[in-house]
mmCIF file of C-alpha atoms in Angstrom:
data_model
loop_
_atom_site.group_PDB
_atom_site.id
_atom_site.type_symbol
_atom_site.label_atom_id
_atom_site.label_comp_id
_atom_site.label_asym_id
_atom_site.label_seq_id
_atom_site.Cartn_x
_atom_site.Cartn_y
_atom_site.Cartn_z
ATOM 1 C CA UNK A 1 0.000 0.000 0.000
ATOM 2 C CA UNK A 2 1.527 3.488 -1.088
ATOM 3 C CA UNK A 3 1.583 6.404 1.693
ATOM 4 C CA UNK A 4 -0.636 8.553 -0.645
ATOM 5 C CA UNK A 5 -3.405 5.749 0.195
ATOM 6 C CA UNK A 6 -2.204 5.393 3.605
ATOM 7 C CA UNK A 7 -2.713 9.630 4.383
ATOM 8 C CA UNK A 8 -5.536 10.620 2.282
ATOM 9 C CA UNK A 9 -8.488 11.278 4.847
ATOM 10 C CA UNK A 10 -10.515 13.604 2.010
ATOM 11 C CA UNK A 11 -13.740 11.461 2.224
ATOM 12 C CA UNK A 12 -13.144 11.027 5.760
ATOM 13 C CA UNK A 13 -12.826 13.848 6.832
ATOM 14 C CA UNK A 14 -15.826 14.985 4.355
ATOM 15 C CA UNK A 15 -17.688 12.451 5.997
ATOM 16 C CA UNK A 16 -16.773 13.584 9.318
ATOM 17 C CA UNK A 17 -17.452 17.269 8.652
ATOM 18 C CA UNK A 18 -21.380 15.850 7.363
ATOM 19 C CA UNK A 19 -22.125 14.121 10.629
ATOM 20 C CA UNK A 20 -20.551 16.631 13.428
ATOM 21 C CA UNK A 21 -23.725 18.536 13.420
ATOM 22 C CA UNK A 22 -25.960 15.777 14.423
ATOM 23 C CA UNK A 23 -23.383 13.937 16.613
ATOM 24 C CA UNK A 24 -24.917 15.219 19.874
ATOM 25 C CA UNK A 25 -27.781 12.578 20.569
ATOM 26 C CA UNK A 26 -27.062 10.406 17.738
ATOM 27 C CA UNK A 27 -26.769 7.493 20.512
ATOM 28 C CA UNK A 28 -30.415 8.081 21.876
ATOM 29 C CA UNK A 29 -31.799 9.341 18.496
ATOM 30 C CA UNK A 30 -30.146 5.867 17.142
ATOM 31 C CA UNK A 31 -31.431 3.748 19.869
ATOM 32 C CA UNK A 32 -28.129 2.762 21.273
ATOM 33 C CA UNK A 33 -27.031 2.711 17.972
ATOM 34 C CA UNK A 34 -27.276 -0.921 17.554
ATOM 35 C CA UNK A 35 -30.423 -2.307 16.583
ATOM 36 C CA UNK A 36 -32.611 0.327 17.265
ATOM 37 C CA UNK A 37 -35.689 1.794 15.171
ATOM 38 C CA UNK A 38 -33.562 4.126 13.625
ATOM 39 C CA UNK A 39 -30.815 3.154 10.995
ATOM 40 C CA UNK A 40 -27.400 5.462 11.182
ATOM 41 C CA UNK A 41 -27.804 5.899 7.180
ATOM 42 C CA UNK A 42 -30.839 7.633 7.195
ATOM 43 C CA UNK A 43 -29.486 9.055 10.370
ATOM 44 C CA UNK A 44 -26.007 10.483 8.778
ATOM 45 C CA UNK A 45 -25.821 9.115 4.993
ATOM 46 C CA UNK A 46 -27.804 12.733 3.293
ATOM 47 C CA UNK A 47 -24.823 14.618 5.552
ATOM 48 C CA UNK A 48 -22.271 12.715 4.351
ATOM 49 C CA UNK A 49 -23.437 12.163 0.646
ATOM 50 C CA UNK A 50 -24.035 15.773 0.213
ATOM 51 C CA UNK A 51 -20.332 16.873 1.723
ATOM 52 C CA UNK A 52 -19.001 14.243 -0.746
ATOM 53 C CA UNK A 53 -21.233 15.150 -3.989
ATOM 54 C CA UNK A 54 -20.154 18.872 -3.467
ATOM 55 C CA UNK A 55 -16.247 17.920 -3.328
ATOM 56 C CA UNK A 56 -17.461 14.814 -6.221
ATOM 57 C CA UNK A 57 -18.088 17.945 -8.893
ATOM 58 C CA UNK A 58 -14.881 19.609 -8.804
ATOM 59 C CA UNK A 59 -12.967 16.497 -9.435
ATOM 60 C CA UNK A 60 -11.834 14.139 -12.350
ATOM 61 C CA UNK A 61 -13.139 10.680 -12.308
ATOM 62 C CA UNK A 62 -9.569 9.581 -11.660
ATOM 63 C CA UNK A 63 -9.059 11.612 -8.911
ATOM 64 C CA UNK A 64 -12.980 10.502 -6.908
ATOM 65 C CA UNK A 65 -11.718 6.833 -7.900
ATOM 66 C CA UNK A 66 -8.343 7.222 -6.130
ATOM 67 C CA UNK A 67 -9.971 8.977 -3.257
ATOM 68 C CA UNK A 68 -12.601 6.318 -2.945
ATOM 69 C CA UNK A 69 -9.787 3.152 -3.169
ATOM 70 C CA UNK A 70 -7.888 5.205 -0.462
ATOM 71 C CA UNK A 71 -11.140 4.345 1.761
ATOM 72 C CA UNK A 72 -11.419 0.954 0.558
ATOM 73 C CA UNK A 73 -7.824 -0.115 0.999
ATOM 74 C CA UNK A 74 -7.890 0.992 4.137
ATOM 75 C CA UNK A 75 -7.309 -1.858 7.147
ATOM 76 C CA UNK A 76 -9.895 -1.995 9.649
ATOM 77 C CA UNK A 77 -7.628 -0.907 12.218
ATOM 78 C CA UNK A 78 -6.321 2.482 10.279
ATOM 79 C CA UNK A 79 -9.964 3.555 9.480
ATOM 80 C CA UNK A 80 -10.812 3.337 13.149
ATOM 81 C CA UNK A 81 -7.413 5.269 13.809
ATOM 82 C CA UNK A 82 -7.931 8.075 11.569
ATOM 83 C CA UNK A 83 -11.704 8.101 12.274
ATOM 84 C CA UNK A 84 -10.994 8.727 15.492
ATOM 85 C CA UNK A 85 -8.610 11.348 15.261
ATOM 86 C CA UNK A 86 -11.150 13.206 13.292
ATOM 87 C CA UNK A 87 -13.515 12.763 15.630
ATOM 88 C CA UNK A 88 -11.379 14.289 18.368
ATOM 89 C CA UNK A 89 -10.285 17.020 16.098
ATOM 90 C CA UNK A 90 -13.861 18.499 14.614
ATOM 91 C CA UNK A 91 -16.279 16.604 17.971
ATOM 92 C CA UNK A 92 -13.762 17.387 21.153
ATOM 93 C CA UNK A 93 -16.381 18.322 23.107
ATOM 94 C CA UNK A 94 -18.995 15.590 22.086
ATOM 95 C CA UNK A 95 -19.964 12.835 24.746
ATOM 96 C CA UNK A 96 -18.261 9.569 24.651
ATOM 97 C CA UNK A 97 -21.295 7.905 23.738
ATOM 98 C CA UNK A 98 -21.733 9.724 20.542
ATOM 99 C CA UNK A 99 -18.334 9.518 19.774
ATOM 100 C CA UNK A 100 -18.421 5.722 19.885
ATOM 101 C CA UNK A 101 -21.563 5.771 17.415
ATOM 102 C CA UNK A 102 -19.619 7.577 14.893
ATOM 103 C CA UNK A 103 -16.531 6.124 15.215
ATOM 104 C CA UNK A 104 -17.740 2.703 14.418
ATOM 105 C CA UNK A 105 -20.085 4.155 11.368
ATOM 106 C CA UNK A 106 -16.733 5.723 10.225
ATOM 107 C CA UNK A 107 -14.645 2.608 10.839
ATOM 108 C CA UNK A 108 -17.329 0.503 8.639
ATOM 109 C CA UNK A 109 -17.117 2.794 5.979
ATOM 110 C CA UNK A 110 -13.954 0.650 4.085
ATOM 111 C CA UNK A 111 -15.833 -2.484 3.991
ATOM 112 C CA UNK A 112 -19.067 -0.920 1.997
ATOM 113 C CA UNK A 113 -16.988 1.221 -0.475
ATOM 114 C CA UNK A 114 -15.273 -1.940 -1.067
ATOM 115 C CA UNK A 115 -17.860 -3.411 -2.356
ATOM 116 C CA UNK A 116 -18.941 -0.894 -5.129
ATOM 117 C CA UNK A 117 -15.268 -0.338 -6.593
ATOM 118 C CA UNK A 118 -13.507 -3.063 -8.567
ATOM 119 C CA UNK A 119 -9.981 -3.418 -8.305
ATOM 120 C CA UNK A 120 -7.561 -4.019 -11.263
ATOM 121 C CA UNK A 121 -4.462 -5.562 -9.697
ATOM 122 C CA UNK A 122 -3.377 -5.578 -13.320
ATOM 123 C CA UNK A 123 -3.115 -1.621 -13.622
ATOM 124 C CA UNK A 124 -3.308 -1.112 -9.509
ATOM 125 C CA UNK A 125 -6.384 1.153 -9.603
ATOM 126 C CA UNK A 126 -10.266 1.322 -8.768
ATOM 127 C CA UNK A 127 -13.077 1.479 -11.035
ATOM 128 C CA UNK A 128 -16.566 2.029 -9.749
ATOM 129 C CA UNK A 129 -19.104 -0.930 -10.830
ATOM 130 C CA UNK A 130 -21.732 0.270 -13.210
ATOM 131 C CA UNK A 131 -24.530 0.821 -10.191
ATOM 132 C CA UNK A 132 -22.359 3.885 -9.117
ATOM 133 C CA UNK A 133 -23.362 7.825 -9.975
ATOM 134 C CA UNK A 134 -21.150 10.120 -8.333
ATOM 135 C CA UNK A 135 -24.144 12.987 -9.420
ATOM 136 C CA UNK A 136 -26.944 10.806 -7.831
ATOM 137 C CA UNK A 137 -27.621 10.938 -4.125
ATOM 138 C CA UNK A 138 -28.706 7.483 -4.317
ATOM 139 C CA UNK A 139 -25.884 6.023 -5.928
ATOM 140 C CA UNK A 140 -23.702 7.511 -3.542
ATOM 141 C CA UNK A 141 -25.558 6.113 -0.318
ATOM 142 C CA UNK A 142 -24.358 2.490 -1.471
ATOM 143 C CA UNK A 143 -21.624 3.677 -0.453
ATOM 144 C CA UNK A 144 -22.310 4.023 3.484
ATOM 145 C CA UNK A 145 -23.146 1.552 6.088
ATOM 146 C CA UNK A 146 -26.371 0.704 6.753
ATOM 147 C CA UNK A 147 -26.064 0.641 10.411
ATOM 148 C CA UNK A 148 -23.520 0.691 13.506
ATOM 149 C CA UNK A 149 -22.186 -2.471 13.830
ATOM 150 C CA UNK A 150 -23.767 -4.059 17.311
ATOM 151 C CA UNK A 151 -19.880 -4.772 18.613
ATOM 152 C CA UNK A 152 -16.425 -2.915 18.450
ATOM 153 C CA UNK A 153 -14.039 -4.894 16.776
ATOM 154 C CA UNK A 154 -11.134 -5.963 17.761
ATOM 155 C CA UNK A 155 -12.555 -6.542 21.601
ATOM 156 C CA UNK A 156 -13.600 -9.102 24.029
ATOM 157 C CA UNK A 157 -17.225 -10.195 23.562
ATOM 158 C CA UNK A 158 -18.522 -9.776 26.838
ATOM 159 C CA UNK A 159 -20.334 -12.888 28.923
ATOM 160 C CA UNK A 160 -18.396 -15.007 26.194
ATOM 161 C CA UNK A 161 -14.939 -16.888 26.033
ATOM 162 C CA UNK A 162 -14.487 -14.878 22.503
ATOM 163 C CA UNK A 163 -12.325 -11.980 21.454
ATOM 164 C CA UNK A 164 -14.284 -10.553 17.976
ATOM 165 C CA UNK A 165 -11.041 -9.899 15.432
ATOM 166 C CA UNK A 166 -13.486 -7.787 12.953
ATOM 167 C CA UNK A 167 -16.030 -7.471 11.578
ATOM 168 C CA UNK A 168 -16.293 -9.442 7.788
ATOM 169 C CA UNK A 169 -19.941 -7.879 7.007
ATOM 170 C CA UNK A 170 -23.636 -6.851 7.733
ATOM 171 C CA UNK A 171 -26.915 -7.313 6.846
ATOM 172 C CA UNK A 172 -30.406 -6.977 7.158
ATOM 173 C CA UNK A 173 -30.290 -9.831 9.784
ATOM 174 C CA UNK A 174 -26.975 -8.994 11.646
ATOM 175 C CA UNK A 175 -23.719 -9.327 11.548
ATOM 176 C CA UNK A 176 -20.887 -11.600 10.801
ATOM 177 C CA UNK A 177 -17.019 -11.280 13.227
ATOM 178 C CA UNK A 178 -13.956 -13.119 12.402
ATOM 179 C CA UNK A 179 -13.555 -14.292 16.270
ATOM 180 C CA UNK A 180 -11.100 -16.560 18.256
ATOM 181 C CA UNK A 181 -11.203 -18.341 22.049
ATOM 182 C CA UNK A 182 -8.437 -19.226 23.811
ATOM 183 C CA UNK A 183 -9.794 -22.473 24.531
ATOM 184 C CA UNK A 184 -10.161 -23.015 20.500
ATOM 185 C CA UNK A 185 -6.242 -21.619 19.947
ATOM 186 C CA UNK A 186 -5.938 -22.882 16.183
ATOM 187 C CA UNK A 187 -9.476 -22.831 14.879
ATOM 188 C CA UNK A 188 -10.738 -19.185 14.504
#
């Protein structure tokens, strides 16, 4: 992975600039965030697609491709990183509650971006799939998670002998963790 990939934050940080207006709450207007009435993309996706559309226009294809692979090729563990230090940057004063919601919204982001670019490993570079508009609203909000993911990953799952690794993908019926025990050493 290059360091251009590993520093760009541009749709991060967009993204993080769309939901730092309605971060105060978003735990009880969520439910919790996890499994609750309301889902975090109707909650912060219109924020976040509409900071991205605006900075969308004034680019080249190329360049929105390379800023959306910089998402996607992001590990789980450097999204929730420079998530974070986003969050702490724009949100200082926001309550730790709130701050968790978004962080793990933000952290997911990789995973669903992934899925709508394809990746030549020929040439090294993203194209979107043909479902993707970067001038349509709703194109753009395949983009975003659906919801928080119900558990921090990497962490202990509490009650259980199971530390979650990460999280390999949601759905409309929950969630699937890569997961270990100690008592189950070589069989994840």
């Amino acid at each position: 992975m290059s360091s251009a990939v590993e520093t760009d934050t541009t749709l991060l940080r967009l993204a993080v600039e769309g939901m730092v207006p309605v971060l105060n709450g978003c735990a009880a207007a969520l439910a919790g965030g996890r499994g609750g009435a309301e889902k975090a993309i109707n909650y912060f996706g219109s924020r976040i697609v509409e900071r991205w559309q605006q900075w969308f226009q004034g680019q080249p294809e190329s360049e929105r491709l390379r800023a959306l692979g910089a998402i996607a090729e992001l590990s789980d563990e450097q999204a929730r990183n420079q998530a974070e230090a986003l969050l702490k940057e724009m949100a200082p004063q926001t309550d730790a509650a709130d701050l968790s919601i978004a962080l793990e919204y933000l952290a997911a982001l990789p995973r669903t971006v992934n899925r709508v670019l394809l990746f030549d490993s020929a040439t090294r570079q993203h194209s979107a799939s043909i479902s993707l508009s970067f001038s349509e609203p709703q194109a753009l909000m395949q983009l975003l998670p659906v919801d928080v993911p119900p558990y921090a990953a990497p962490a202990e799952l509490p009650g259980t002998p199971y530390r979650l690794e990460r999280l390999l993908g949601m759905g409309g019926f929950g969630a699937v963790y890569r997961a270990s025990a100690t008592g189950l050493q070589h069989l994840p």
